[in-house]
PDB file of C-alpha atoms in Angstrom:
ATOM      1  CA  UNK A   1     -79.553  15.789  89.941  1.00 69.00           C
ATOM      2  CA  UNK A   2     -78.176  18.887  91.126  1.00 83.00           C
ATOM      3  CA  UNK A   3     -80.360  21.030  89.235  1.00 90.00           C
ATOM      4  CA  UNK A   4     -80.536  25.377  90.585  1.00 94.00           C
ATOM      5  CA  UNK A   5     -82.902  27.282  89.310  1.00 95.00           C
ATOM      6  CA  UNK A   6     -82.950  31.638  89.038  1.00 96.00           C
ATOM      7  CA  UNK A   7     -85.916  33.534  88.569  1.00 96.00           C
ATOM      8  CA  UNK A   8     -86.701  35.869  86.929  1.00 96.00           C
ATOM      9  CA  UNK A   9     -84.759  34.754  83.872  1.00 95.00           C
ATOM     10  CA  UNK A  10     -84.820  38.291  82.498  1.00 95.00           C
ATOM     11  CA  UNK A  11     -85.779  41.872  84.481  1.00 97.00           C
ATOM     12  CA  UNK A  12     -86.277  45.379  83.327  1.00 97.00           C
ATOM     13  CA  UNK A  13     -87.136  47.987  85.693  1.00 95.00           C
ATOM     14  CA  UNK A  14     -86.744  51.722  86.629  1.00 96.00           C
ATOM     15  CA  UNK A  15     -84.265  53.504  88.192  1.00 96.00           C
ATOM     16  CA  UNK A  16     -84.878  53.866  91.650  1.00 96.00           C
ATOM     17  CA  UNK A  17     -86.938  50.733  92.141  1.00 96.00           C
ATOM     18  CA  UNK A  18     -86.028  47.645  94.084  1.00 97.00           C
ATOM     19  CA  UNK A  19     -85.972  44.090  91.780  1.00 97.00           C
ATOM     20  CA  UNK A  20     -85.392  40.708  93.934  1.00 97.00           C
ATOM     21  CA  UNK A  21     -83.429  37.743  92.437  1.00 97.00           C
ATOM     22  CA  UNK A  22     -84.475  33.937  93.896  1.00 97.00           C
ATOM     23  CA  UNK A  23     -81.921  31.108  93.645  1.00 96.00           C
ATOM     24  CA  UNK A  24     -83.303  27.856  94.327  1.00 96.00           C
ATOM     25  CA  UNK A  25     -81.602  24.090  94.549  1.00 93.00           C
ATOM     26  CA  UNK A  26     -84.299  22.411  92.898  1.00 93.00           C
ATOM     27  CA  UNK A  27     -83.451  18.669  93.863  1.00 89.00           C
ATOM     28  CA  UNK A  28     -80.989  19.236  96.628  1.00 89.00           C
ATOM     29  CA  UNK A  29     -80.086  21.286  99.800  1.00 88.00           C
ATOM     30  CA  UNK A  30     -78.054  23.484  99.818  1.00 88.00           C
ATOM     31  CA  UNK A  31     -76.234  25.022 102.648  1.00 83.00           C
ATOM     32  CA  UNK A  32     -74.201  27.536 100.780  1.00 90.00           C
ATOM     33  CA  UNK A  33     -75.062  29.571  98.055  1.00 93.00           C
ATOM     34  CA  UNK A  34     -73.007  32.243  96.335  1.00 94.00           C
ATOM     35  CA  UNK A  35     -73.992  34.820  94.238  1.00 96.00           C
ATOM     36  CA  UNK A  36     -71.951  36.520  91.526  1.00 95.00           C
ATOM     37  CA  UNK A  37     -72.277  39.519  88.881  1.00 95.00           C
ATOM     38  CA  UNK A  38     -70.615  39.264  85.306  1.00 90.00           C
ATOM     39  CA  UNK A  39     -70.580  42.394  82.860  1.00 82.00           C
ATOM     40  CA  UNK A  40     -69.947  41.635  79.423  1.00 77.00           C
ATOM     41  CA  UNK A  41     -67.412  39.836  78.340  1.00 73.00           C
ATOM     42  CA  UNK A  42     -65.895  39.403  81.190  1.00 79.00           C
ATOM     43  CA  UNK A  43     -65.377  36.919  83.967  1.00 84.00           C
ATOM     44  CA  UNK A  44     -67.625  36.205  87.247  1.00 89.00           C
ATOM     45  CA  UNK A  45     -66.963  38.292  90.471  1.00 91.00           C
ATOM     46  CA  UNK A  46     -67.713  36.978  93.456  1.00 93.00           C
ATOM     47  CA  UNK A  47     -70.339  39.056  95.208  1.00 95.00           C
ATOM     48  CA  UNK A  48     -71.042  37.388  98.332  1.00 95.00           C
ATOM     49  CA  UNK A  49     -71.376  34.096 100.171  1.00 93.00           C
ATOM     50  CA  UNK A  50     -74.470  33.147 101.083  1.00 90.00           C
ATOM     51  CA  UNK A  51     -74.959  30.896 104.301  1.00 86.00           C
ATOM     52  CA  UNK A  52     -78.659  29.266 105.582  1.00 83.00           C
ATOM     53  CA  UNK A  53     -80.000  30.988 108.920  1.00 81.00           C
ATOM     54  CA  UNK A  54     -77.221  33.429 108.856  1.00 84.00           C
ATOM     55  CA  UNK A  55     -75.801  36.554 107.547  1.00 87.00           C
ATOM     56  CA  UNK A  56     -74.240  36.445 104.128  1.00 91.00           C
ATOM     57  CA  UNK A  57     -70.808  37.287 103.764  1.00 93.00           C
ATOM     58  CA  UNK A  58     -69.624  39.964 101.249  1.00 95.00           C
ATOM     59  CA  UNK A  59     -66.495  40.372  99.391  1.00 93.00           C
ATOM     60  CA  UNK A  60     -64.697  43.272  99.441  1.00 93.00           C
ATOM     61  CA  UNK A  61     -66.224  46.335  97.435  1.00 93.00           C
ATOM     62  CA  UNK A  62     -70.193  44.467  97.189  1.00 94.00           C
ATOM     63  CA  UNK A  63     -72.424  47.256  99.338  1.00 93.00           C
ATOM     64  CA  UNK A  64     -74.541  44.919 101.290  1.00 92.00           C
ATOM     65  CA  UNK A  65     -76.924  47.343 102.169  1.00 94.00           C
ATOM     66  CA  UNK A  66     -77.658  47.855  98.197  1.00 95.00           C
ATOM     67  CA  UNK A  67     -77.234  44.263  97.518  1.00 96.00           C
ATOM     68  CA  UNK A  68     -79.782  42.305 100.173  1.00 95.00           C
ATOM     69  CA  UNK A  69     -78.886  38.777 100.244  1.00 94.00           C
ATOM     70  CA  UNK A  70     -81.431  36.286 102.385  1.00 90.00           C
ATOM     71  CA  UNK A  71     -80.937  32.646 102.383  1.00 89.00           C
ATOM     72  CA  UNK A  72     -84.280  31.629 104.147  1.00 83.00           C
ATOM     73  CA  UNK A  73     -83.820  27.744 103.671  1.00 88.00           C
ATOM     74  CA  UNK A  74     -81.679  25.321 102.700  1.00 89.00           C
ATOM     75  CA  UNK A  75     -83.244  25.352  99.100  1.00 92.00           C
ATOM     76  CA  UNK A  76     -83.677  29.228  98.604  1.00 94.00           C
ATOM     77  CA  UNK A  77     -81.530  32.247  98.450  1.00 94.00           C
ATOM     78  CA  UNK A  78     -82.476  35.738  97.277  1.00 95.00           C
ATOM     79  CA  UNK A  79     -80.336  39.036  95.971  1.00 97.00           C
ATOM     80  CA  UNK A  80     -82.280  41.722  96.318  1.00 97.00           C
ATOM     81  CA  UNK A  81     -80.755  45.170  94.325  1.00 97.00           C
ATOM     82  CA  UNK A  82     -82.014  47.983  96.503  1.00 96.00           C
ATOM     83  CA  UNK A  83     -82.920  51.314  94.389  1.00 96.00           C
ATOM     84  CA  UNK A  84     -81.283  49.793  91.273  1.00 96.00           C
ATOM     85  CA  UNK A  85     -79.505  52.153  89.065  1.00 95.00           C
ATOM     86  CA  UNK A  86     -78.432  52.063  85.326  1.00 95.00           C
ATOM     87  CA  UNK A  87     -74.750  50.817  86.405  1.00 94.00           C
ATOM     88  CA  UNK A  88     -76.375  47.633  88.459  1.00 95.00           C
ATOM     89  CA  UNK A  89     -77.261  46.855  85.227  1.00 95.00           C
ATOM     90  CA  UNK A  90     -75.638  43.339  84.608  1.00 94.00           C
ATOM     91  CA  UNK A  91     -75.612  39.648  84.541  1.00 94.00           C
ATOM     92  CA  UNK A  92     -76.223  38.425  88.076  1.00 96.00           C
ATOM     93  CA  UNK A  93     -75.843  34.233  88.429  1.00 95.00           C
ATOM     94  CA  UNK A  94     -76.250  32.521  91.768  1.00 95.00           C
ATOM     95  CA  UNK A  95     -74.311  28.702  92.467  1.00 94.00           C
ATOM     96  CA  UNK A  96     -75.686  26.229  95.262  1.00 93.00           C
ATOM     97  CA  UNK A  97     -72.957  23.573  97.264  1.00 88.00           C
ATOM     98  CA  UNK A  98     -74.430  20.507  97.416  1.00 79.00           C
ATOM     99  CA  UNK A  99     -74.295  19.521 101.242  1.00 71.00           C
ATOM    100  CA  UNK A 100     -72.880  16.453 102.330  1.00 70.00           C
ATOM    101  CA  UNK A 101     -70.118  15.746  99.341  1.00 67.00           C
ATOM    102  CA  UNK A 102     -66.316  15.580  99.701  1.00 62.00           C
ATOM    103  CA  UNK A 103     -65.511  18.691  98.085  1.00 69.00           C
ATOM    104  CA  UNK A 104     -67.490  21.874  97.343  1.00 73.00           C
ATOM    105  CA  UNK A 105     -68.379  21.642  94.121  1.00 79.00           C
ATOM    106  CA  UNK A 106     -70.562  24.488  93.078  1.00 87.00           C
ATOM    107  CA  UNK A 107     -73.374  24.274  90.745  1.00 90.00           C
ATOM    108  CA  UNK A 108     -74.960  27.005  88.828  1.00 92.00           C
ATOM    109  CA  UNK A 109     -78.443  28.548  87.839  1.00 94.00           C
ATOM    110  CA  UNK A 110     -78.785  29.629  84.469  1.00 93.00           C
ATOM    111  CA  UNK A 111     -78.074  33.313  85.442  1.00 93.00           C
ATOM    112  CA  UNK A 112     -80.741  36.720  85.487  1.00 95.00           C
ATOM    113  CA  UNK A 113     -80.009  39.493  83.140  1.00 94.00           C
ATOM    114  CA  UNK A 114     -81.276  42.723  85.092  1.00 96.00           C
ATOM    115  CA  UNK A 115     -81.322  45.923  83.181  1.00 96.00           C
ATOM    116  CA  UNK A 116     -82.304  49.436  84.789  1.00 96.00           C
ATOM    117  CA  UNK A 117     -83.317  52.289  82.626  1.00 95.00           C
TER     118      UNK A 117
ATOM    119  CA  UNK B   1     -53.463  33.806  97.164  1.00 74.00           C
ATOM    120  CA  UNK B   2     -54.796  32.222  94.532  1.00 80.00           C
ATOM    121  CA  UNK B   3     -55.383  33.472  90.922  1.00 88.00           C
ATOM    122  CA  UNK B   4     -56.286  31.791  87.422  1.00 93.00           C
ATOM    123  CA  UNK B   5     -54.924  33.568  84.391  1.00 94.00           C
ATOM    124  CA  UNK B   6     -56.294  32.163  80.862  1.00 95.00           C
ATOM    125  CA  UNK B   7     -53.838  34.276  78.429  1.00 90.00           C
ATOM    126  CA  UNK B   8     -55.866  33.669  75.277  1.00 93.00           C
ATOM    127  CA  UNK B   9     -59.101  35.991  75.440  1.00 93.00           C
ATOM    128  CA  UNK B  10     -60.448  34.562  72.222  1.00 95.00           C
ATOM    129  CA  UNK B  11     -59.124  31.503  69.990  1.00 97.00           C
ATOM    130  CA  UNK B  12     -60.298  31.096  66.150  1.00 97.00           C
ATOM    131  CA  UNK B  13     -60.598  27.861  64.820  1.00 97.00           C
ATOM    132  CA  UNK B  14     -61.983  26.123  62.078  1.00 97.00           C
ATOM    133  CA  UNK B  15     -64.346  23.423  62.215  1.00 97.00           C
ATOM    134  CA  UNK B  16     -62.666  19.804  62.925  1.00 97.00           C
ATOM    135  CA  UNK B  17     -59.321  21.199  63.973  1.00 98.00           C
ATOM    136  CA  UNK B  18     -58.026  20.514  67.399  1.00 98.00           C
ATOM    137  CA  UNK B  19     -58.206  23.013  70.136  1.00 98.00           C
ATOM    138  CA  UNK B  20     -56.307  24.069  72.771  1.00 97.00           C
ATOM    139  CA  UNK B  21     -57.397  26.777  75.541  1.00 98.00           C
ATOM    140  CA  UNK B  22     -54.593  27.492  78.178  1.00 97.00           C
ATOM    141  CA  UNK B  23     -55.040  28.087  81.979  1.00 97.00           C
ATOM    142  CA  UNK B  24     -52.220  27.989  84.412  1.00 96.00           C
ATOM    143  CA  UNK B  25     -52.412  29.141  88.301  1.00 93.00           C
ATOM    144  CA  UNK B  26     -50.732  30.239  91.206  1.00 90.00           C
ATOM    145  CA  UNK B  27     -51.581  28.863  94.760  1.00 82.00           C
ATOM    146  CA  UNK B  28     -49.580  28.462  97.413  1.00 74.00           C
ATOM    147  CA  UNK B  29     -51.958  25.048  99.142  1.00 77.00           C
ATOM    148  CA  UNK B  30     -53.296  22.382  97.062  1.00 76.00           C
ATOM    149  CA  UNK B  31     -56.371  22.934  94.701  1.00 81.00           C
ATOM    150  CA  UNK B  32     -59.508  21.459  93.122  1.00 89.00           C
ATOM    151  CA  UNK B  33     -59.409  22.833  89.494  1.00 93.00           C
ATOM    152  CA  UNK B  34     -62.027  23.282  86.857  1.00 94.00           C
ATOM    153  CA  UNK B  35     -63.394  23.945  83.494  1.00 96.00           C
ATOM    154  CA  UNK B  36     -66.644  25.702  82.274  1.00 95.00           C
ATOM    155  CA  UNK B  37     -68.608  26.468  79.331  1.00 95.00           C
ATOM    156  CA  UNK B  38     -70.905  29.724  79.019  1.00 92.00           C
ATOM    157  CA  UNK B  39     -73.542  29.648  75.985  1.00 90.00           C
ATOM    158  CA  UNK B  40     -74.944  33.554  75.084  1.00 84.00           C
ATOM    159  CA  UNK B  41     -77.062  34.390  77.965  1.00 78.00           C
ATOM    160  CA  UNK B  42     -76.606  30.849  79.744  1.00 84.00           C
ATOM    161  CA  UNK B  43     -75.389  29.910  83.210  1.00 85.00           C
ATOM    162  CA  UNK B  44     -71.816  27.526  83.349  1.00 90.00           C
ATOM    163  CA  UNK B  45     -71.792  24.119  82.851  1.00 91.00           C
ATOM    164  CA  UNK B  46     -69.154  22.110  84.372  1.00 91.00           C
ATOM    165  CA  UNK B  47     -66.855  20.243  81.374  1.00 95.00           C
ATOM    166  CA  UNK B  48     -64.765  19.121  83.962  1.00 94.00           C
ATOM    167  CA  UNK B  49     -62.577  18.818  87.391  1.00 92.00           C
ATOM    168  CA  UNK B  50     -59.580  18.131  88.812  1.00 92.00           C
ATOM    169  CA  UNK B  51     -59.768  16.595  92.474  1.00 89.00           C
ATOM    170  CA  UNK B  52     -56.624  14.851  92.725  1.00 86.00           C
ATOM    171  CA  UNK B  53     -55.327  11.038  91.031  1.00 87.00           C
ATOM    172  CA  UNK B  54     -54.943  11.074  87.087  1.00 89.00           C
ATOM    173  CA  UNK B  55     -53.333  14.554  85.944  1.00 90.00           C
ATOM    174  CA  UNK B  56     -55.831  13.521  82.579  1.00 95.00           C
ATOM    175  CA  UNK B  57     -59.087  14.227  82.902  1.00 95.00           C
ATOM    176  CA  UNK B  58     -61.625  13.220  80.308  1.00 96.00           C
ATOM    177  CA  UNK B  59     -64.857  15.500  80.629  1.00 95.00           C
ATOM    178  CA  UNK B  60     -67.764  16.210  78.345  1.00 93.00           C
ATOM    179  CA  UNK B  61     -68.358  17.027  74.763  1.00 93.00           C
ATOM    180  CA  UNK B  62     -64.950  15.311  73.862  1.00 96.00           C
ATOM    181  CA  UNK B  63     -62.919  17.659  75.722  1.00 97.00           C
ATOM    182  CA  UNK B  64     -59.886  16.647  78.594  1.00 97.00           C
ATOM    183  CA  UNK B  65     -57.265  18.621  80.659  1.00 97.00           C
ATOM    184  CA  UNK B  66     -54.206  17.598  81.720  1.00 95.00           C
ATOM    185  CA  UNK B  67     -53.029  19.003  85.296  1.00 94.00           C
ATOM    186  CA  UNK B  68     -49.430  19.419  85.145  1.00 93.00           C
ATOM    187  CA  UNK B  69     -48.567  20.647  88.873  1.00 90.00           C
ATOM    188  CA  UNK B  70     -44.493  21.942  87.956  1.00 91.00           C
ATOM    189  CA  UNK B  71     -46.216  24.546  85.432  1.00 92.00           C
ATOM    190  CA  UNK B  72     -48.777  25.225  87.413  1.00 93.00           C
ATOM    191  CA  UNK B  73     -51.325  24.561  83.804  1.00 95.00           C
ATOM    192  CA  UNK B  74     -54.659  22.998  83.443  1.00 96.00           C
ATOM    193  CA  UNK B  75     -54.497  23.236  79.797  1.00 97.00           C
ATOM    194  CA  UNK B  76     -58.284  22.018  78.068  1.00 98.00           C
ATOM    195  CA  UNK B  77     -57.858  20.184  74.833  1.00 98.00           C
ATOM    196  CA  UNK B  78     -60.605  18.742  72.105  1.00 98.00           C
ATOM    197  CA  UNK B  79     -58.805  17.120  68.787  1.00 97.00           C
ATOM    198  CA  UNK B  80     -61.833  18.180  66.545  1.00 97.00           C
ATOM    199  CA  UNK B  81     -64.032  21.036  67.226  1.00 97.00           C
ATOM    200  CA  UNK B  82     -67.667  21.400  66.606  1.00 97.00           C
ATOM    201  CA  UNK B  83     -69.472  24.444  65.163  1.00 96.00           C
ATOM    202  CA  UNK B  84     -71.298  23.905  69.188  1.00 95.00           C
ATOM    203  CA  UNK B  85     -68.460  24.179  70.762  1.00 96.00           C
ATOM    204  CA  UNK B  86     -68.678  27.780  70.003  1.00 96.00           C
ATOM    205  CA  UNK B  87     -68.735  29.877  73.677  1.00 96.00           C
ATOM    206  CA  UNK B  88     -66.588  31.425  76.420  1.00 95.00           C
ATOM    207  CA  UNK B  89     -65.107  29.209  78.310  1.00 97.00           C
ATOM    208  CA  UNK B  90     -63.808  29.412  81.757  1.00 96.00           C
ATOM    209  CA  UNK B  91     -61.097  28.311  83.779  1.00 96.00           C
ATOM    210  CA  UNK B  92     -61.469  27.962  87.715  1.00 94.00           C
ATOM    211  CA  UNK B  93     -59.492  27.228  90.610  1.00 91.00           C
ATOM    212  CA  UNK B  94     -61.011  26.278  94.554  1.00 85.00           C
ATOM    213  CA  UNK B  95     -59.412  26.306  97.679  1.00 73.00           C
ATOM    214  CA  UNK B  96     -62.188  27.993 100.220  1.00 74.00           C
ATOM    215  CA  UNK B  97     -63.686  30.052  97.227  1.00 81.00           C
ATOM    216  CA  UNK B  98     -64.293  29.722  93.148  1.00 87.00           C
ATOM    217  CA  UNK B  99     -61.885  32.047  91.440  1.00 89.00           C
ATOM    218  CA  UNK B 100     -62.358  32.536  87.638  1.00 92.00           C
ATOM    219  CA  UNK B 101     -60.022  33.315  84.752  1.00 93.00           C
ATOM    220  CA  UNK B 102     -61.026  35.848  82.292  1.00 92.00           C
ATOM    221  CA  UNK B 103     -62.304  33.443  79.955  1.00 94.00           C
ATOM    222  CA  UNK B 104     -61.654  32.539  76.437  1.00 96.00           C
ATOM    223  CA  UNK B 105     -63.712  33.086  73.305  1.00 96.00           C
ATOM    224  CA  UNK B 106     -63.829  30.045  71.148  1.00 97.00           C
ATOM    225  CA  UNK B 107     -64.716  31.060  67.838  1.00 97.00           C
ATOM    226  CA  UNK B 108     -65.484  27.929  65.286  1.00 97.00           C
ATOM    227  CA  UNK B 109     -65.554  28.337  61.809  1.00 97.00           C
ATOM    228  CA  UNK B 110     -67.048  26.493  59.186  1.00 95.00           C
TER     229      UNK B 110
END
């Protein structure tokens, strides 16, 4: 179990045009969801904390008015890049907490590789 | 504040030898400590955790960690490497939020 799933696994678009990332706990509910950005070779940053029914929480530097975060239910959480430029282009992977366990352990999707010409 | 610092950014080995990728911390509360594996292109898989009880922890594809809290290390270990076992692997420490190292590239060699 404990299975998240990201979709699309791979994106190309245009400069100036808007590309939305889902995140989905495929066999569990999740109440938190966090979504992260890695450029090559290099670790994951933190982007922003996702919470169900409420306002996601960014971390310091993340423009959250280019970087749309909605997490509708308790299985599904979307990043949407807003007028996506060349330097959004990156590695974007969401992680899902499994609700109800001792300790947050996160689990992650298998990432989306988003690339604006 | 809490930071992970992995001081090895890539580690060549050949295959069969034994492996070691080094982690230490710096946290000021008690944490929940981790290891992951990246594959090109891949999400992480968890290898394993440290909670609290044994400081050895035994986690998949042959590999363990010892937690040694006075160094402030979570040190991963495999005595024979695969040509698999090839990846970036990352070390992670949790208190309210998952902070990464900068990973290591482990390199095997036939």
């Amino acid at each position: 179990g404990a299975v998240v799933s990201q979709h699309p696994s791979r994106v190309i678009c245009k400069s100036g045009t808007s590309v939305k990332i889902e995140c989905r706990s495929l066999d569990f509910q999740a109440t938190t969801m966090f979504w992260y950005r890695q450029f090559p070779k290099k670790s994951l940053m933190l982007m922003a904390t996702s919470n169900e029914g409420s306002k996601a929480t960014y971390e310091q530097g993340v423009e959250k008015d280019k970087f749309l975060i909605n997490h509708a239910s308790l299985t599904l959480s979307t990043l949407t890049v807003t007028s996506a430029h060349p330097e959004d282009s990156s590695f974007y992977i969401c992680s899902a907490i499994r609700a109800g366990r001792a300790y947050n352990e996160q689990f992650f999707g298998p990432g989306t590789r988003l690339t604006v010409l | 504040a809490q930071s992970v610092t992995q001081l090895d950014s890539q580690v060549p080995v050949f295959e069969e030898a034994p492996v070691e990728l080094r982690c230490n911390y710096s946290s000021s509360v008690s944490v929940y400590l981790f290891w992951y594996v990246q594959y090109p292109n891949q999400g992480l898989q968890l290898l394993l955790k440290y909670l609290s009880g044994s400081t050895l922890v035994k986690g998949i594809n042959g590999f363990e960690a010892e937690f040694n809290k006075s160094q402030t290390s979570f040190h991963l270990r495999k005595p024979s490497v695969h040509i698999s076992d090839t990846a970036e692997y990352f070390c992670a420490v949790n208190t309210d939020k998952l902070i990464f190292g900068t990973g290591t590239r482990l390199q095997v060699f036939p």
